[in-house]
PDB file of C-alpha atoms in Angstrom:
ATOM      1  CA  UNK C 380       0.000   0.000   0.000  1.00  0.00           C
ATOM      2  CA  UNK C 381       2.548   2.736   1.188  1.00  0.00           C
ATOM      3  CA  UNK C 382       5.097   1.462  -2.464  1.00  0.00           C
ATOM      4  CA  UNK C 383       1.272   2.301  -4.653  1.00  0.00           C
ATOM      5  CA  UNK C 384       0.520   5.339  -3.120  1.00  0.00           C
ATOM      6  CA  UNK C 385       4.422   6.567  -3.319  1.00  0.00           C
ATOM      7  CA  UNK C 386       4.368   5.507  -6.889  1.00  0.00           C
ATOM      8  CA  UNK C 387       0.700   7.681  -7.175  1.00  0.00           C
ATOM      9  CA  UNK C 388       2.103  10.586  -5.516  1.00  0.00           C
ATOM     10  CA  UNK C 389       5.262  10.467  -8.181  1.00  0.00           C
ATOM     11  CA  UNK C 390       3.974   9.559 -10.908  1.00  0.00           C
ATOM     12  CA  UNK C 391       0.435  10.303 -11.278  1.00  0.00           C
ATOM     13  CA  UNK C 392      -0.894  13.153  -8.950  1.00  0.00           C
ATOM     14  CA  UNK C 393      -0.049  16.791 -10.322  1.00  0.00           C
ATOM     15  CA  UNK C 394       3.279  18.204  -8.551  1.00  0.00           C
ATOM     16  CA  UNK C 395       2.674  21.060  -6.212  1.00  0.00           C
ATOM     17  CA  UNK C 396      -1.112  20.469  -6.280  1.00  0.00           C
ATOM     18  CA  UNK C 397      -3.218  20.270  -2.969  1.00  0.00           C
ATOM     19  CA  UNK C 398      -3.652  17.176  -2.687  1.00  0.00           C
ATOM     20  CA  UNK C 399      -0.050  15.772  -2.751  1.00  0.00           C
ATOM     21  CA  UNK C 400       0.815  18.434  -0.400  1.00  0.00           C
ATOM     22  CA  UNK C 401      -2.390  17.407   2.094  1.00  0.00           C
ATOM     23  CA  UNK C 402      -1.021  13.776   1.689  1.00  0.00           C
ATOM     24  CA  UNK C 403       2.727  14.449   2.437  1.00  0.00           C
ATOM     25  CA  UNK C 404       2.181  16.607   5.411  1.00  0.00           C
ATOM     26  CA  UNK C 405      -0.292  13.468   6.700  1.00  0.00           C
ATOM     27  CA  UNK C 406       2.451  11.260   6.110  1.00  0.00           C
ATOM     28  CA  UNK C 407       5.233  13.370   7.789  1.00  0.00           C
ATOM     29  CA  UNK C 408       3.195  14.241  10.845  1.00  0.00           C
ATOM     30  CA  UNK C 409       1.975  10.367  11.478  1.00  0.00           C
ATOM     31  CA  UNK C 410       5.456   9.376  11.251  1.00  0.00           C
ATOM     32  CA  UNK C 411       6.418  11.434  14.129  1.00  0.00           C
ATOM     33  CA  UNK C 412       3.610  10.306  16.471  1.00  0.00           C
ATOM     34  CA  UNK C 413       4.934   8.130  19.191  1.00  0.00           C
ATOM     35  CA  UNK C 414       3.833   4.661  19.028  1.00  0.00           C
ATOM     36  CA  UNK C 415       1.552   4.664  22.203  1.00  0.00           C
ATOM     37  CA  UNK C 416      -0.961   7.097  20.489  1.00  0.00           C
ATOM     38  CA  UNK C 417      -1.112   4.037  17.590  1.00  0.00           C
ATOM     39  CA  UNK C 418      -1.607   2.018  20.273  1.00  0.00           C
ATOM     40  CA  UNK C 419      -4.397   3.814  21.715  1.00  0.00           C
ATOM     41  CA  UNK C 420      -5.536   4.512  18.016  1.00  0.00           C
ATOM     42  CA  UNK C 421      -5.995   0.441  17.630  1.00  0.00           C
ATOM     43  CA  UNK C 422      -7.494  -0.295  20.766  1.00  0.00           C
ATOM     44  CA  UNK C 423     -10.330   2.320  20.180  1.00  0.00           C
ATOM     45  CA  UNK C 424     -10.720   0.955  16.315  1.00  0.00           C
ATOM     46  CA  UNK C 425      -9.892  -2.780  15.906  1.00  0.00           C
ATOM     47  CA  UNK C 426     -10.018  -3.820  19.369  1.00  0.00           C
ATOM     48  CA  UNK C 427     -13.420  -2.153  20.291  1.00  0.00           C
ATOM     49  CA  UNK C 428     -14.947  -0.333  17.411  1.00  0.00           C
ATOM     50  CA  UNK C 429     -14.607  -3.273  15.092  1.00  0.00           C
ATOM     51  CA  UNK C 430     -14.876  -5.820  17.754  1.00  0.00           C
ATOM     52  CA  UNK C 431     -11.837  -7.915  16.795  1.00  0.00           C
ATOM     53  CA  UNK C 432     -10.544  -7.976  20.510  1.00  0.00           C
ATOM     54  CA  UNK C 433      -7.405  -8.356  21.769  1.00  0.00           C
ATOM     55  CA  UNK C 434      -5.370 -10.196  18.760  1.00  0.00           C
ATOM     56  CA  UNK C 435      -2.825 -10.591  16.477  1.00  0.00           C
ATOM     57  CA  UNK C 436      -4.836  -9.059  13.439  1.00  0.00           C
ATOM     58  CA  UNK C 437      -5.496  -6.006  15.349  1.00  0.00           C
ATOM     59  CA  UNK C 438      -2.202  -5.908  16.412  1.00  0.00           C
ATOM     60  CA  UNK C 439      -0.603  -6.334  12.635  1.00  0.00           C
ATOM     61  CA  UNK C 440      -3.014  -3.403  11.355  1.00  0.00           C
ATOM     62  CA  UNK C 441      -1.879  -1.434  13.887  1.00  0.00           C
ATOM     63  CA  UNK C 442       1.556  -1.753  12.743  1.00  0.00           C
ATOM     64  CA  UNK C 443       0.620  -1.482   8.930  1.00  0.00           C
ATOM     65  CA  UNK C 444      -0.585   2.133   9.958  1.00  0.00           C
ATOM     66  CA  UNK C 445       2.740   2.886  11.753  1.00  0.00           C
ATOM     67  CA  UNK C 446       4.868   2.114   9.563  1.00  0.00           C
ATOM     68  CA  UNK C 447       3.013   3.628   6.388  1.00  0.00           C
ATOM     69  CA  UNK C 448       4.996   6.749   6.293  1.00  0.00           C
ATOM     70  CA  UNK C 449       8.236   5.818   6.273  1.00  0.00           C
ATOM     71  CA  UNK C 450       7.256   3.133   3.626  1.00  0.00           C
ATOM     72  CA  UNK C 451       5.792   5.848   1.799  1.00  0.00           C
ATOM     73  CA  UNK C 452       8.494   8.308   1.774  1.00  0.00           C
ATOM     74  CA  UNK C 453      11.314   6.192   0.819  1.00  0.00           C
ATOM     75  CA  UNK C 454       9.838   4.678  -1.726  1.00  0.00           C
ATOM     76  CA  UNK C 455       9.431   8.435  -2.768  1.00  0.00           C
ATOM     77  CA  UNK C 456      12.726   9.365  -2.461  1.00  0.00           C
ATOM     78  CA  UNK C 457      14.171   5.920  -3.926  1.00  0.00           C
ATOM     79  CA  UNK C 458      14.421   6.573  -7.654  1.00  0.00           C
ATOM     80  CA  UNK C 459      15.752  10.412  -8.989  1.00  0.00           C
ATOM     81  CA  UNK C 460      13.926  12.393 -11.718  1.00  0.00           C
ATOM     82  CA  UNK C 461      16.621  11.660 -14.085  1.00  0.00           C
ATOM     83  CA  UNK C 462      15.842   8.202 -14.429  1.00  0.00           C
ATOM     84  CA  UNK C 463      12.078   8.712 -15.523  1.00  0.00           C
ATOM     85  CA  UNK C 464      12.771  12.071 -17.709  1.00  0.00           C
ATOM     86  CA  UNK C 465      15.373   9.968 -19.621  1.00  0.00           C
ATOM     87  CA  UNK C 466      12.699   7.158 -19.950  1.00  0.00           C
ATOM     88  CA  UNK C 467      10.067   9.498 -21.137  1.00  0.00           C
ATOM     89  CA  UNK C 468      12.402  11.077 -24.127  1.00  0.00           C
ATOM     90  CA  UNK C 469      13.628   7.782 -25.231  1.00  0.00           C
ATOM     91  CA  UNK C 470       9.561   6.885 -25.894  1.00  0.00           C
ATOM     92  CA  UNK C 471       8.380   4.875 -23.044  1.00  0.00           C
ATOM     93  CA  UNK C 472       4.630   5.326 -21.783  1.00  0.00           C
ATOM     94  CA  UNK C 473       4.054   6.070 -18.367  1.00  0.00           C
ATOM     95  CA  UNK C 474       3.149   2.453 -17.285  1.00  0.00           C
ATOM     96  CA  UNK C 475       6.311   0.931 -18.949  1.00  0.00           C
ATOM     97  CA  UNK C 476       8.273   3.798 -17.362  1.00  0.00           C
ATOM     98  CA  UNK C 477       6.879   2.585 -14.159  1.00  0.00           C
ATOM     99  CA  UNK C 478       7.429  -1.127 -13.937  1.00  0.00           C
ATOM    100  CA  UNK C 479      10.816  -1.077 -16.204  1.00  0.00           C
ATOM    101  CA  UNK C 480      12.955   1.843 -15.090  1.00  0.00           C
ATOM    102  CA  UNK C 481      11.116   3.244 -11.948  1.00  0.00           C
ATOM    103  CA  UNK C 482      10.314   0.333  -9.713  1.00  0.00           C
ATOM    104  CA  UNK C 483      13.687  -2.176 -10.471  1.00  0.00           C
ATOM    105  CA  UNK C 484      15.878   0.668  -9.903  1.00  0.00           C
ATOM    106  CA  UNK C 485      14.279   1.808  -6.730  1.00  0.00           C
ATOM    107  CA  UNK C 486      14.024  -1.942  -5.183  1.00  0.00           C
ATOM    108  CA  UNK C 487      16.985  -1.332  -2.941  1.00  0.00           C
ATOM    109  CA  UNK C 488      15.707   2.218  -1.675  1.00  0.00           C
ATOM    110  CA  UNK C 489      12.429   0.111  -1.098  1.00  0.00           C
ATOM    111  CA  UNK C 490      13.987  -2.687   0.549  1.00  0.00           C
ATOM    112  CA  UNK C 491      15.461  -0.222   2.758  1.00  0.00           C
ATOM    113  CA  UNK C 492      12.784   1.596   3.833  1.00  0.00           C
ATOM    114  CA  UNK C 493      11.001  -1.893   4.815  1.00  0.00           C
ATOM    115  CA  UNK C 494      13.818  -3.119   6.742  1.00  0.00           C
ATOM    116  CA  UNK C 495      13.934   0.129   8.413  1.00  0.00           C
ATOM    117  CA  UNK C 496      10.386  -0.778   9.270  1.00  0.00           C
ATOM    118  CA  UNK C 497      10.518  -3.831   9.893  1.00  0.00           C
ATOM    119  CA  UNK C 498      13.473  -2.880  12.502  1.00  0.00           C
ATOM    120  CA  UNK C 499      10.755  -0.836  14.364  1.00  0.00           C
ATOM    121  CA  UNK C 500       8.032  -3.130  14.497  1.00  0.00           C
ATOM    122  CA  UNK C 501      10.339  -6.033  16.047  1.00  0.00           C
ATOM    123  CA  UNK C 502      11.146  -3.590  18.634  1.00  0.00           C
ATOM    124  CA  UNK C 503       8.145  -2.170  19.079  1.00  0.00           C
ATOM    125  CA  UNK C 504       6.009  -2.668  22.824  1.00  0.00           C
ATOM    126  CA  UNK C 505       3.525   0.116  23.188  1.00  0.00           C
ATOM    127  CA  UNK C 506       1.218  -0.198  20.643  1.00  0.00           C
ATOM    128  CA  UNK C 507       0.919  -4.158  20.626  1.00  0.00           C
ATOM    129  CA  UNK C 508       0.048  -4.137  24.445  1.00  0.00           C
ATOM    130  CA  UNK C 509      -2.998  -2.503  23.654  1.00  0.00           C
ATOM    131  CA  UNK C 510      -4.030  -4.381  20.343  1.00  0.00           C
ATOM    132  CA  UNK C 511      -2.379  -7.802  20.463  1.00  0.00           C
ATOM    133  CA  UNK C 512      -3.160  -8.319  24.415  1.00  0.00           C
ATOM    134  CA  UNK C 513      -0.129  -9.970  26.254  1.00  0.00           C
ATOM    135  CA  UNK C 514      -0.511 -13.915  26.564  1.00  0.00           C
ATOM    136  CA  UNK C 515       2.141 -15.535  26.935  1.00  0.00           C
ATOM    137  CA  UNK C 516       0.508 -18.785  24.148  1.00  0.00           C
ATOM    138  CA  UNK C 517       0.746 -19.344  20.789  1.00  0.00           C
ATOM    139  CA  UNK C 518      -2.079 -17.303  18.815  1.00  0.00           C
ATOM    140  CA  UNK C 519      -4.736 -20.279  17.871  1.00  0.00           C
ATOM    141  CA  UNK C 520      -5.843 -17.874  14.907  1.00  0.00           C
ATOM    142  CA  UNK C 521      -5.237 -14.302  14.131  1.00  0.00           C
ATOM    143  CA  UNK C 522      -8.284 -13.670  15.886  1.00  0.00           C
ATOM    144  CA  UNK C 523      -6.625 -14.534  19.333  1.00  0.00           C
ATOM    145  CA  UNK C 524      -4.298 -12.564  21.361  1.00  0.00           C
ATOM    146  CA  UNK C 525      -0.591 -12.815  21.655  1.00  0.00           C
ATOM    147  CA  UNK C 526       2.870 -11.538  22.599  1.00  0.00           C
ATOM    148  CA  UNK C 527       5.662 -10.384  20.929  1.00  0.00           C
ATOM    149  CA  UNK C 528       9.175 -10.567  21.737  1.00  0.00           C
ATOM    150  CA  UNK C 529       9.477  -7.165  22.578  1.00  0.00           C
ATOM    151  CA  UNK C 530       6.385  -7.174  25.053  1.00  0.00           C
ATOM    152  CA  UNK C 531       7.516 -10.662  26.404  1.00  0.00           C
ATOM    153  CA  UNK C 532      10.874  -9.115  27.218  1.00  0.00           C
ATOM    154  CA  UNK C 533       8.891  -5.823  28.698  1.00  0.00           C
ATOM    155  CA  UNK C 534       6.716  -7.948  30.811  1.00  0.00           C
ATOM    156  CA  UNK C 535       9.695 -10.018  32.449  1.00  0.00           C
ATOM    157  CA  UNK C 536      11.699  -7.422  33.014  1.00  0.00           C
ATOM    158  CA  UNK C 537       8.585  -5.813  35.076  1.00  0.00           C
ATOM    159  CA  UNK C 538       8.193  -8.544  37.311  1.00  0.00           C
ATOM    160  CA  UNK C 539      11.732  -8.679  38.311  1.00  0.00           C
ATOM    161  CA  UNK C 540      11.795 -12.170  39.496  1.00  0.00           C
ATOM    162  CA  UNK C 541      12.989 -13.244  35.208  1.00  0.00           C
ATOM    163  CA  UNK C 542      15.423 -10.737  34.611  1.00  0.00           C
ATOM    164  CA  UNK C 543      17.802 -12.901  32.764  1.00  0.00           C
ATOM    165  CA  UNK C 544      14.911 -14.146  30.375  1.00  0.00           C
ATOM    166  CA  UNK C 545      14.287 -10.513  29.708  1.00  0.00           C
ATOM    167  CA  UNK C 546      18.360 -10.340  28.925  1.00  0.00           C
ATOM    168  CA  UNK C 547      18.205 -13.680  26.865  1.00  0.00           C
ATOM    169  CA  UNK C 548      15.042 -12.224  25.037  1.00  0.00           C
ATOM    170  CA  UNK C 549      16.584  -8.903  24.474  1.00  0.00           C
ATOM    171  CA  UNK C 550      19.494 -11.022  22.640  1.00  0.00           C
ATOM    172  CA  UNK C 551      17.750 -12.701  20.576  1.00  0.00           C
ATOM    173  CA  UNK C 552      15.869  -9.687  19.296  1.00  0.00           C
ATOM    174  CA  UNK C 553      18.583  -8.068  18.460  1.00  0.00           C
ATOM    175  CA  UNK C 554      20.157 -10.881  16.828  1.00  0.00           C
ATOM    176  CA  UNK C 555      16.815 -11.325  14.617  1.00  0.00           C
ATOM    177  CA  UNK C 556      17.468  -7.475  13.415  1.00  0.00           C
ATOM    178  CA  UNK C 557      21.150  -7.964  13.001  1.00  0.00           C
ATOM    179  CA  UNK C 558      19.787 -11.300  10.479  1.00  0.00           C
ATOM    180  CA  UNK C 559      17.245  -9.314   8.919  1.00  0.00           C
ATOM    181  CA  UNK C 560      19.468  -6.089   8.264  1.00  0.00           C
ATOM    182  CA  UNK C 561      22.031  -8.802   6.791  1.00  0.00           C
ATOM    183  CA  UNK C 562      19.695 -10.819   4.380  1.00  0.00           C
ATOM    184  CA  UNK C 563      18.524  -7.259   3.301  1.00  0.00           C
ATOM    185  CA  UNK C 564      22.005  -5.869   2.553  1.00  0.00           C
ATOM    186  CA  UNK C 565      22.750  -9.191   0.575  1.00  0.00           C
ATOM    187  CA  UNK C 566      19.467  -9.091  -1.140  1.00  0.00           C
ATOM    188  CA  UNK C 567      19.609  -5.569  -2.249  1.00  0.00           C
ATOM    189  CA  UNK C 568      23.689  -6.010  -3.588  1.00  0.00           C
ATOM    190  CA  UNK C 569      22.376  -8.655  -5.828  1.00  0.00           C
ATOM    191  CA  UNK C 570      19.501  -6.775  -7.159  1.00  0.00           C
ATOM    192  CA  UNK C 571      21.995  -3.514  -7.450  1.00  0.00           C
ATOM    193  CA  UNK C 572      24.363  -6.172  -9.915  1.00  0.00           C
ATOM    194  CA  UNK C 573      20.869  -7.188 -11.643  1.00  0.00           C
TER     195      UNK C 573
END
C-alpha cells in the first residue's frame, strides 16, 4: 500500500497540487507520532470499534498504519527524476516507465525503507500491548491474542523475578534485526548487480 501510493504521488498526482501536499504533510506528521498514540488509536478501532478484541490481526493493522509513512516516503525518495525524464524522451509510456525503469531501480531504496520498518516493528512494545493483548501462548488464529518478543521481554523485566529471560530475550531480538538487516544488505547487492 505505502510502495502504490508513493508511486501515485510520483507519478500520477499533479506536482505542487493540494492534494499531494495534504497527503505528504499526513504522512510526515503520522510518522512522528509516538507509538503509544497508535496504540491507543488500535485499541479504540480494531479492538473495540470493530470488535476484533485483543489479537494478532489487530495488532498487525496497527503496525501497517505505523509504519506507512516511512514506507511511503522512501519509496518516494528511492528513484531520482533523471531516471524517468530519460525514460520518457527515449519513448516509453508512463506504465512501462513505471514497472521497467522506476520500480527495479528503486528496489533497494524500497527494501530499505522496509527493513527500516521492519526494525521498528520487532522492537516495538507500546502499541501491541494494547491491540495484540499480552498472553504468553501461541495465537490459535489471528483472531486470538498474543505476545511479541518485545512485550515478552517488557513484561519479564517488570516482574523482576525473570530478569535474565528478559536479557536472553533482548538477545535474541537483536540478533533477529542484526539477520534481517544482513539478508537485506545481501538481497539488495544482488539486485543492485541485476
Amino acid at each position: 500500500l505505502g510502495i502504490f501510493a508513493a508511486v501515485y504521488l510520483v507519478e500520477y498526482a499533479k506536482r505542487g497540487s493540494r492534494l499531494v501536499k495534504i497527503i505528504r504533510l499526513t504522512a510526515e506528521t503520522l510518522s512522528g507520532i509516538p507509538s503509544i498514540i497508535y496504540g491507543l488509536f488500535g485499541m479504540l478501532f480494531f479492538v473495540s470499534f470493530l470488535r476484533w478484541g485483543y489479537s494478532i490481526l489487530a495488532g498487525s493493522f496497527t503496525l501497517a498504519i505505523m509504519i506507512l509513512p516511512l514506507v511511503m516516503r522512501t519509496t518516494e525518495e528511492a528513484v531520482p527524476d533523471s531516471y524517468r525524464e530519460g525514460s520518457f524522451g527515449l519513448g516509453a509510456g508512463k506504465m512501462r516507465t513505471i514497472f521497467v525503469i522506476v520500480l527495479p531501480s528503486a528496489v533497494p531504496g524500497i527494501l530499505a525503507g522496509v527493513i527500516l520498518s521492519i526494525g521498528r516493528i520487532v522492537g516495538e512494545s507500546a502499541a501491541l500491548l494494547y491491540t495484540a493483548g499480552s498472553v504468553a501462548a501461541i495465537p490459535k488464529s489471528s483472531l486470538s491474542s498474543g505476545r511479541s518478543l518485545a512485550v515478552h521481554m517488557y513484561l519479564l523485566a517488570t516482574e523482576g523475578i525473570y530478569v535474565d529471560q528478559a536479557y536472553a530475550t533482548a538477545v535474541v531480538i537483536i540478533v533477529l534485526v542484526l539477520g534481517l538487516n544482513l539478508i537485506s544488505s545481501f538481497l539488495a547487492g544482488k539486485l543492485a548487480k541485476v
